[in-house]
Short mmCIF file of C-alpha atoms in Angstrom, two decimals:
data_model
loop_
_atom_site.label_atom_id
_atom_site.label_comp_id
_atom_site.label_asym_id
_atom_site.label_seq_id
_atom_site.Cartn_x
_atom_site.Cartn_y
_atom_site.Cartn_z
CA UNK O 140 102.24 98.21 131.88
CA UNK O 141 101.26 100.18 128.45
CA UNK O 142 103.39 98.05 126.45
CA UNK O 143 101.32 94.76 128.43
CA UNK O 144 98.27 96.71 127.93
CA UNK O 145 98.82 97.02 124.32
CA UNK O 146 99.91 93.07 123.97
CA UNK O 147 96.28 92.19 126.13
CA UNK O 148 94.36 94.39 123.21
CA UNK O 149 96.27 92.94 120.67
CA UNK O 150 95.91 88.61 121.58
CA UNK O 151 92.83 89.08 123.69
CA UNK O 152 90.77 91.45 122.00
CA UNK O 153 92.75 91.20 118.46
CA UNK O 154 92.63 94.71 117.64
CA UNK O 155 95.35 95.10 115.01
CA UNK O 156 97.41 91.85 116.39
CA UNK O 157 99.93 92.11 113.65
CA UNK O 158 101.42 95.18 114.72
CA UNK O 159 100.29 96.04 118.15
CA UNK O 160 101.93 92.46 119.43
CA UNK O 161 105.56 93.57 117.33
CA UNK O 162 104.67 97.41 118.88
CA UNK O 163 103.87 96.29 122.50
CA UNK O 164 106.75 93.89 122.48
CA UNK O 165 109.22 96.52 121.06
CA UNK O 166 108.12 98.66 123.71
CA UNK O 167 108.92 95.94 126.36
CA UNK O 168 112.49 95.10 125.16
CA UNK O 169 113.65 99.16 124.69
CA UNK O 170 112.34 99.59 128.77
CA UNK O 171 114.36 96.56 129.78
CA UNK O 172 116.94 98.13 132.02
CA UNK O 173 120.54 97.18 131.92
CA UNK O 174 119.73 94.99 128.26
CA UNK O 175 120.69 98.29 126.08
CA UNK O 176 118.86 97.29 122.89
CA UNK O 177 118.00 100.57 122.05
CA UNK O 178 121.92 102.36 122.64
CA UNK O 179 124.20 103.41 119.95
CA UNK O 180 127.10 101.78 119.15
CA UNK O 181 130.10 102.94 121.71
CA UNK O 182 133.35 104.46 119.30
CA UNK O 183 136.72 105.00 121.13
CA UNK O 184 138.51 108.67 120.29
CA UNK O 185 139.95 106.63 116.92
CA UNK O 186 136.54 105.88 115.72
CA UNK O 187 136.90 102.74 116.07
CA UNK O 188 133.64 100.39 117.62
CA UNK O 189 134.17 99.42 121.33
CA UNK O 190 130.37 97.69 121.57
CA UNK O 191 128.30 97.48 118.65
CA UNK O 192 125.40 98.35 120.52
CA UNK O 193 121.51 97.17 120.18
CA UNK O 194 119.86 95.85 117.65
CA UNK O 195 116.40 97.79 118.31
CA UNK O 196 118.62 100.53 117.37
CA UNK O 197 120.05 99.36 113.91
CA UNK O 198 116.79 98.34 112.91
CA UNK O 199 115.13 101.87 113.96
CA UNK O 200 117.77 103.59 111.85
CA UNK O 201 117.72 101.42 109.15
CA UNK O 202 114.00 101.32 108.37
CA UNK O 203 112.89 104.14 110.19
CA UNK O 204 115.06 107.43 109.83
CA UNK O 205 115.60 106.83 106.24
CA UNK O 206 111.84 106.05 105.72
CA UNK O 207 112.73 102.74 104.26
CA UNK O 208 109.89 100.63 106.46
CA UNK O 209 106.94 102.71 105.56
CA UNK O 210 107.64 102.98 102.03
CA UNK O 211 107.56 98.97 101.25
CA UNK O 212 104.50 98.84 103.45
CA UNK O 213 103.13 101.50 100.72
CA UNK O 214 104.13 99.15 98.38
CA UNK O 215 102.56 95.95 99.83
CA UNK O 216 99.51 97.92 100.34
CA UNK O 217 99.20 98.95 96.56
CA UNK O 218 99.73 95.06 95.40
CA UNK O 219 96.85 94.35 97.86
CA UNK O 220 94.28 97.39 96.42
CA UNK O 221 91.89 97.01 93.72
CA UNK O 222 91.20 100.79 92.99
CA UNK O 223 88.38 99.86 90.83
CA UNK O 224 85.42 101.01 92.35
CA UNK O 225 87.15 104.26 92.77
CA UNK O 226 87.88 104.19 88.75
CA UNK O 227 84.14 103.26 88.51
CA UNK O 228 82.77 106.15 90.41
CA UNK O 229 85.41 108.91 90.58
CA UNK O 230 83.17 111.53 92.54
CA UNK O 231 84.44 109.37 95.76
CA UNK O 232 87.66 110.69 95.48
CA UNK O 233 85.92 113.84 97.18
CA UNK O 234 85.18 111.80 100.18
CA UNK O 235 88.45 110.65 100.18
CA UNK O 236 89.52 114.27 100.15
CA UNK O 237 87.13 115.30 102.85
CA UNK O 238 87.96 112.50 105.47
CA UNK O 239 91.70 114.25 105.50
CA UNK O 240 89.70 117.42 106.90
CA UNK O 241 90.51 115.76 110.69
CA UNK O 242 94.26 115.77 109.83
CA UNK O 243 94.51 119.74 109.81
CA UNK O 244 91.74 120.75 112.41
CA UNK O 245 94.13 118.09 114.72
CA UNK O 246 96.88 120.31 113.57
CA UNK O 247 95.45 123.37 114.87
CA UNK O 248 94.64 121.99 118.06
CA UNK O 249 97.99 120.65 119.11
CA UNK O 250 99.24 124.51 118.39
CA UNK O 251 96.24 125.40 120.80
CA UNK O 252 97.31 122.71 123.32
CA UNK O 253 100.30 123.93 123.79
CA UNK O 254 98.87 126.67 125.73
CA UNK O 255 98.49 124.62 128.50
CA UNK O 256 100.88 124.02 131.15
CA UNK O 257 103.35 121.28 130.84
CA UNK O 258 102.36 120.33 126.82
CA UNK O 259 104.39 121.62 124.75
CA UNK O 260 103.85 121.27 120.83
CA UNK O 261 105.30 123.15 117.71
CA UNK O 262 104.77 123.14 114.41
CA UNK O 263 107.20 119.94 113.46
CA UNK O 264 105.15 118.21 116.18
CA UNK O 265 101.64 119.66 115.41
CA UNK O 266 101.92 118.35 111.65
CA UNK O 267 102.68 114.87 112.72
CA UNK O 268 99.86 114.74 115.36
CA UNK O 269 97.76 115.75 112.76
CA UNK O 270 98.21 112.77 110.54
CA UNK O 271 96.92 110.81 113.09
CA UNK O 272 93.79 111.64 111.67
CA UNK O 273 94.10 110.04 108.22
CA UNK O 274 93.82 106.31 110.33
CA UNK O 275 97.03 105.48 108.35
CA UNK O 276 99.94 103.81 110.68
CA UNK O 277 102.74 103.83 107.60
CA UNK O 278 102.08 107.65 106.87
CA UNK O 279 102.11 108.56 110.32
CA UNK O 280 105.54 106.90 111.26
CA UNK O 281 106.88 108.10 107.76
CA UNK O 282 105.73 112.28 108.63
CA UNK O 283 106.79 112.06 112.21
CA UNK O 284 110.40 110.07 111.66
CA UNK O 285 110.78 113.65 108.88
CA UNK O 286 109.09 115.95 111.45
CA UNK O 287 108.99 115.01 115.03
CA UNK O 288 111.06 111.72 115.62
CA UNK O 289 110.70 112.13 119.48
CA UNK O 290 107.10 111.77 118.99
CA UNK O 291 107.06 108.73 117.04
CA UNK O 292 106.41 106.26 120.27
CA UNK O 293 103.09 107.78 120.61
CA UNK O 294 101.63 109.09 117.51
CA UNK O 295 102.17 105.50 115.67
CA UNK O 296 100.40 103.81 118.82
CA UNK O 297 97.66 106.50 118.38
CA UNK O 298 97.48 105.65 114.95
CA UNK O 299 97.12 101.92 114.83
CA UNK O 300 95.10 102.15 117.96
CA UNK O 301 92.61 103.58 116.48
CA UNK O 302 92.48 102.11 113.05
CA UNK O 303 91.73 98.87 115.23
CA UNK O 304 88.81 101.02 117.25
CA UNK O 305 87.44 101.86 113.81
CA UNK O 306 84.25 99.55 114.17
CA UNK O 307 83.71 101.15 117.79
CA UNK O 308 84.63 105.13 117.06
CA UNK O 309 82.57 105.78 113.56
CA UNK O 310 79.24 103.67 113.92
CA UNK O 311 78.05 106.10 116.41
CA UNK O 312 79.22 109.71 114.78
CA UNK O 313 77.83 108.02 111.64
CA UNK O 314 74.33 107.65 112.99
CA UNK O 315 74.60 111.10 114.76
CA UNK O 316 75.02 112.63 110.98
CA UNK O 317 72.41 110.73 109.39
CA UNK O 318 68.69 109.87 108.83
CA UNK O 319 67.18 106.49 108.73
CA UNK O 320 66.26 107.20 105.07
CA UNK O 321 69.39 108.45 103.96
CA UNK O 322 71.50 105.29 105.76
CA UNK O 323 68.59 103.54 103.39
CA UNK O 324 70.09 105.11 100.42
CA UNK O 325 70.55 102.18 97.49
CA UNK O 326 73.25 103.22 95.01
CA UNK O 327 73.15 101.94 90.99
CA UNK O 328 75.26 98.96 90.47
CA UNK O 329 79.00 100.23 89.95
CA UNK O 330 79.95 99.98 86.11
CA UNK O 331 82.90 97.14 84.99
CA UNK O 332 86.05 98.61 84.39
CA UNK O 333 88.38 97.77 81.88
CA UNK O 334 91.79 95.98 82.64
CA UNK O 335 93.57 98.85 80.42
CA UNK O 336 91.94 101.89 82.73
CA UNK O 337 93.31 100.10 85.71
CA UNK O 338 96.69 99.38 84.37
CA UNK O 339 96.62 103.38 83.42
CA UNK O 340 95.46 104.50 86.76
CA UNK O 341 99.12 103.85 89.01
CA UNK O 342 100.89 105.45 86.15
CA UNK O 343 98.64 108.35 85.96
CA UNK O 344 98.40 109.41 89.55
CA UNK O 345 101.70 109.26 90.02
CA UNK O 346 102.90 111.11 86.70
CA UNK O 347 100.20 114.18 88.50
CA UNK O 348 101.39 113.66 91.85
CA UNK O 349 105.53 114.13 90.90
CA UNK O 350 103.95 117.08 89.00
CA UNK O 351 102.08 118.83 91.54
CA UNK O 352 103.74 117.86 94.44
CA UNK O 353 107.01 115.98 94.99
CA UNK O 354 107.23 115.68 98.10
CA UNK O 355 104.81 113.12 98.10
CA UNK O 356 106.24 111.21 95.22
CA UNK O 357 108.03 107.92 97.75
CA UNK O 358 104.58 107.37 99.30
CA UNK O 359 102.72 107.66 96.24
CA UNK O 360 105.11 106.12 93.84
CA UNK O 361 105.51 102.60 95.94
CA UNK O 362 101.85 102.54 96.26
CA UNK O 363 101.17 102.90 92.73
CA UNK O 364 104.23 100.42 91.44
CA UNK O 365 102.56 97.72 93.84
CA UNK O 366 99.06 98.42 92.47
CA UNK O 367 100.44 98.00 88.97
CA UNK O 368 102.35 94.97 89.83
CA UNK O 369 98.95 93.64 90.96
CA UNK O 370 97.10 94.64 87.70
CA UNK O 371 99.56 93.95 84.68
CA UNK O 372 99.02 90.06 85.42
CA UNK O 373 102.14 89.54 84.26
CA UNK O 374 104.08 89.57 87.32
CA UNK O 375 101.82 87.57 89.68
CA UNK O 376 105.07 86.29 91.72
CA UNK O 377 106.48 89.62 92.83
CA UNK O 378 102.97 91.06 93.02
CA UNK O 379 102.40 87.73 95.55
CA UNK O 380 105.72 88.64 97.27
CA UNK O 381 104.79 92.12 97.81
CA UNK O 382 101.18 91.30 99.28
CA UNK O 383 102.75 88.29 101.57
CA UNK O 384 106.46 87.77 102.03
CA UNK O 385 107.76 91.80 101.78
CA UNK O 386 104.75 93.07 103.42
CA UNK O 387 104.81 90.51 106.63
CA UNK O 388 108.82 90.82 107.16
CA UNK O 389 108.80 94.78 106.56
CA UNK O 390 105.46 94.48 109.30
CA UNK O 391 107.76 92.93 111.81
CA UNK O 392 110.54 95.51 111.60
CA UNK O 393 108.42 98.42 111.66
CA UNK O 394 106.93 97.42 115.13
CA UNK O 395 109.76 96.63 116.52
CA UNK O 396 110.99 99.66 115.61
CA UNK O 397 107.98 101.99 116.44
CA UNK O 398 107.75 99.87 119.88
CA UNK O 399 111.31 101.13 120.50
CA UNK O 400 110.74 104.48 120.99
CA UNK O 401 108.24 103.96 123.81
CA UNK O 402 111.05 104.67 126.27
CA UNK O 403 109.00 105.51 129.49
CA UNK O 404 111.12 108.69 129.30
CA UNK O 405 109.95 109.52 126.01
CA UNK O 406 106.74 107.91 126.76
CA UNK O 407 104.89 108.54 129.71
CA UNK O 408 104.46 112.44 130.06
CA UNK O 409 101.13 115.05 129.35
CA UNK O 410 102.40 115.51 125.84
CA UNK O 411 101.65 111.62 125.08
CA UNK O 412 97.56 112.31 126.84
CA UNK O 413 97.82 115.21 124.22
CA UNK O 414 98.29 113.42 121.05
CA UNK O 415 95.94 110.46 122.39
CA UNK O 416 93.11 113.19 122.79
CA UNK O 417 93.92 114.66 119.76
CA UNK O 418 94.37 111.74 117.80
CA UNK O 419 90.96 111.02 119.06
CA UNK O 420 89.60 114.13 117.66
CA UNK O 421 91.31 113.95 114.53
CA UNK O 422 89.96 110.33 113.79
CA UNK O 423 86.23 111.68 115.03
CA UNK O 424 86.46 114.83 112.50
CA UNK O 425 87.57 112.39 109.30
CA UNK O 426 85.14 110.21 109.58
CA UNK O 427 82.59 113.18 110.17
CA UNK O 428 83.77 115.23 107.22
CA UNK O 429 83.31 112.39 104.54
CA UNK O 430 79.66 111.67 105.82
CA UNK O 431 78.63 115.50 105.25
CA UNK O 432 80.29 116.26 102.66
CA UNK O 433 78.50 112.92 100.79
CA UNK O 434 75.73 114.90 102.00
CA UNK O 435 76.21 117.73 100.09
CA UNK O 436 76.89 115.90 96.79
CA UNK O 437 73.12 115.11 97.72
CA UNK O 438 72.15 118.14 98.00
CA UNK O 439 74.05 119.29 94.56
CA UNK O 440 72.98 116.05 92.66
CA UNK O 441 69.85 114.76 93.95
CA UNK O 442 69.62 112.64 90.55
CA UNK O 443 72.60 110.46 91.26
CA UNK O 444 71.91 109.72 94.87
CA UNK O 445 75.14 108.54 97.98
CA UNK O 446 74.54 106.99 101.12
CA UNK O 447 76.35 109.12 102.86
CA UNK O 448 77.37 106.37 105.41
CA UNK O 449 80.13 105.28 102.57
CA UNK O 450 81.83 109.09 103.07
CA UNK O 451 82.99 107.36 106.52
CA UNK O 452 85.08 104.97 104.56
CA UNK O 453 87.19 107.70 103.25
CA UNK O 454 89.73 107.44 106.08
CA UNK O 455 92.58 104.83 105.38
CA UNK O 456 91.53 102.26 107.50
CA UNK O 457 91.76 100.12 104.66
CA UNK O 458 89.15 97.81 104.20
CA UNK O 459 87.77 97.80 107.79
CA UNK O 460 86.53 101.64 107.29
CA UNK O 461 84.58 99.92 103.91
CA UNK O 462 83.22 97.21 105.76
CA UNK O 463 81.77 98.96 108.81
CA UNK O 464 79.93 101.50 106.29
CA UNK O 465 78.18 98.45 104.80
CA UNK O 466 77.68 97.06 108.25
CA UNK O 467 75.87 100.10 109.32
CA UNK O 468 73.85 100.29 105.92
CA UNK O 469 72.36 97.09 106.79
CA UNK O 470 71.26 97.57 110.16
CA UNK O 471 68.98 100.07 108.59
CA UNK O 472 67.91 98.06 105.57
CA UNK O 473 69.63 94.21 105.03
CA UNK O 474 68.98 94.47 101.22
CA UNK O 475 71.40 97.81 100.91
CA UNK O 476 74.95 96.23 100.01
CA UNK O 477 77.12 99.03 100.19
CA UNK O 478 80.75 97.53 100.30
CA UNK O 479 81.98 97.94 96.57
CA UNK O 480 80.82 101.55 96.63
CA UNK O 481 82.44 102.14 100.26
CA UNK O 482 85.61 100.87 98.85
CA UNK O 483 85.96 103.86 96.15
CA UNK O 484 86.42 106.85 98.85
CA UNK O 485 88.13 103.53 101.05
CA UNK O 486 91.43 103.69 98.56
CA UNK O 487 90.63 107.28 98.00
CA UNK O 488 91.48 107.83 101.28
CA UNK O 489 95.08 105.82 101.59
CA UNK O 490 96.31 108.46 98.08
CA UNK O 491 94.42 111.50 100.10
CA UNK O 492 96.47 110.74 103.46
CA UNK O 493 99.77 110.37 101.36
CA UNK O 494 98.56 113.96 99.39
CA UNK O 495 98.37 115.51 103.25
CA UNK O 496 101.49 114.11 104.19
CA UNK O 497 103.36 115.36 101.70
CA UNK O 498 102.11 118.61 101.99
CA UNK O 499 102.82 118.73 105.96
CA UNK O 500 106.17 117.94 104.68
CA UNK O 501 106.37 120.56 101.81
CA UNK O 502 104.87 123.34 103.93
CA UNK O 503 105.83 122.88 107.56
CA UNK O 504 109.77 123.06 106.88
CA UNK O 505 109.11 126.17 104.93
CA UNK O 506 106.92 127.87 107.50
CA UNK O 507 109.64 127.43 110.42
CA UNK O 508 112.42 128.43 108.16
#
């Protein structure tokens, strides 16, 4: 019935149809009893195979485990980014930054949860709840397949769940946070940038990031080598292949493979009400933090002016996090055209969820060792 539930949302309502329908359906085949898509292969004392077992189960350990699946999406994502308007206005990084503040207050609370009876959550799991929060579906199944590959059923349908809520859970927490005449805000016209700045970008955010923190480097690195496929011009046919061919095949796999872990066994317990709450919370707290901290850039540059409504976009939900921040701008004024600007903290957001996640996966192992 949850795996139906999800396929309704997904052809009916088309919230994220392209991987709740593989998800939902993944889910359905890996409950099927008697089918065994989702066994290991059976080896007699010799070693040798006696059933080759299913094929939900190749694929999971194939793409999955070794973090193969979320990587190339990285990669598709970067050919598909124009990181220009962050370039253009580089102060949105910081409400890129901010937005990840939901990840670790999500964090905190699944440690508190697990005071209650019947949830149980440590730190392994508590990291990879909390990257719920960065409304990134890729990052979440790579940090829980490191951290808490148990959890992986429900934290990636928590993810994508609500990245496809986005236009229902932020409109009102964005209103809540501002005033008519702030939402009114106009921002100056973004300046051009220069095909040699955004050739340099990839390279130099990822020379920093294997600097400063490594264990982000495969998230970071694939995104950056498909941005600069996308920006050299020179290699428009495996730029096209990453954006279209790669990205829709690796798409299909990775439901599949996240649906197969939604074993009602694994599935249907408090611990999965847990990490939808939380998940809920985390999302709420993103999308909060980038609004008031654009707030306080007013408040410390009141000669350079945000609309605070574009520190929303600084989750990863990219670009439907841009577009409902311009959406919302023009409710309160139809001449304010926001979107360009909302994209800067937008793509902010997908390098500051990679940043968290490989700091969850820096830190956490360290802490419980």
């Amino acid at each position: 019935f949850v795996c139906l539930l999800l396929l309704y949302l997904a052809i009916v309502k088309e919230f994220e149809p392209l991987l709740l329908i593989p998800i939902g359906f993944g889910g359905l085949l890996s409950n099927l009893p008697f089918a065994g898509l989702n066994s290991p292969p059976v080896l007699d004392a010799a070693g040798q195979m006696i059933e080759p077992g299913g094929f939900l189960y190749y694929i999971f350990n194939a793409g999955i485990n070794t973090g193969i699946f979320p990587i190339l999406i990285f990669m598709g994502v970067g050919a598909m980014t124009d990181f220009g308007p962050l370039i253009a206005n580089p102060k949105t990084l910081l409400l890129g930054a901010a937005a990840q503040l939901g990840i670790f207050a999500a964090l905190i609370g699944a440690l508190a949860l697990s005071f209650i009876p019947g949830i149980h959550f440590d730190l392994y799991a508590a990291g990879s709840i909390g990257i719920i929060g960065g409304a990134d579906g890729p990052t979440a199944i790579y940090v829980t397949s490191r951290l808490a590959p148990d959890l992986l059923g429900p934290i990636a349908v928590a993810a994508y769940s609500y990245m496809a809520l986005v236009p229902i859970i932020q409109p009102p927490i964005m209103r809540l946070l501002t005033t008519e005449e702030e939402r009114k805000i106009k921002m100056v016209q973004l300046r051009p940038v220069s095909k040699l700045e955004k050739i340099l970008f990839p390279i130099t955010v990822l020379t920093t990031c294997a600097v400063l923190l490594p264990s982000a480097t495969p998230l970071i690195g694939a995104l950056m080598f498909g941005n600069l496929a996308r920006e050299t011009g020179v290699i428009d046919r495996l730029s096209d292949t990453m954006q279209n061919a790669l990205m829709n095949t690796v798409t299909i796999f990775l439901g599949l493979s996240v649906g197969s872990k939604m074993e009602a066994s694994l599935f249907l317990n408090l611990n999965t009400l847990g990490i939808l709450a939380l998940g809920m919370v985390a999302f709420g707290l993103g999308t909060a933090g980038g609004v008031l901290i654009a707030k306080l850039m007013n408040k410390l540059d009141p000669k350079h002016p945000v609309n605070p409504l574009i520190g929303s976009a600084g989750v990863s939900a990219v670009p439907m996090a841009a577009r409902v921040s311009s959406k919302v701008g023009q409710e309160a004024d139809p001449q304010n055209f926001l979107l360009m600007h909302a994209m800067g903290p937008n793509v902010a957001g997908v390098i500051g969820s990679a940043v968290a996640a490989g700091v969850l996966l820096a830190v956490i192992p360290f802490m419980m060792a």
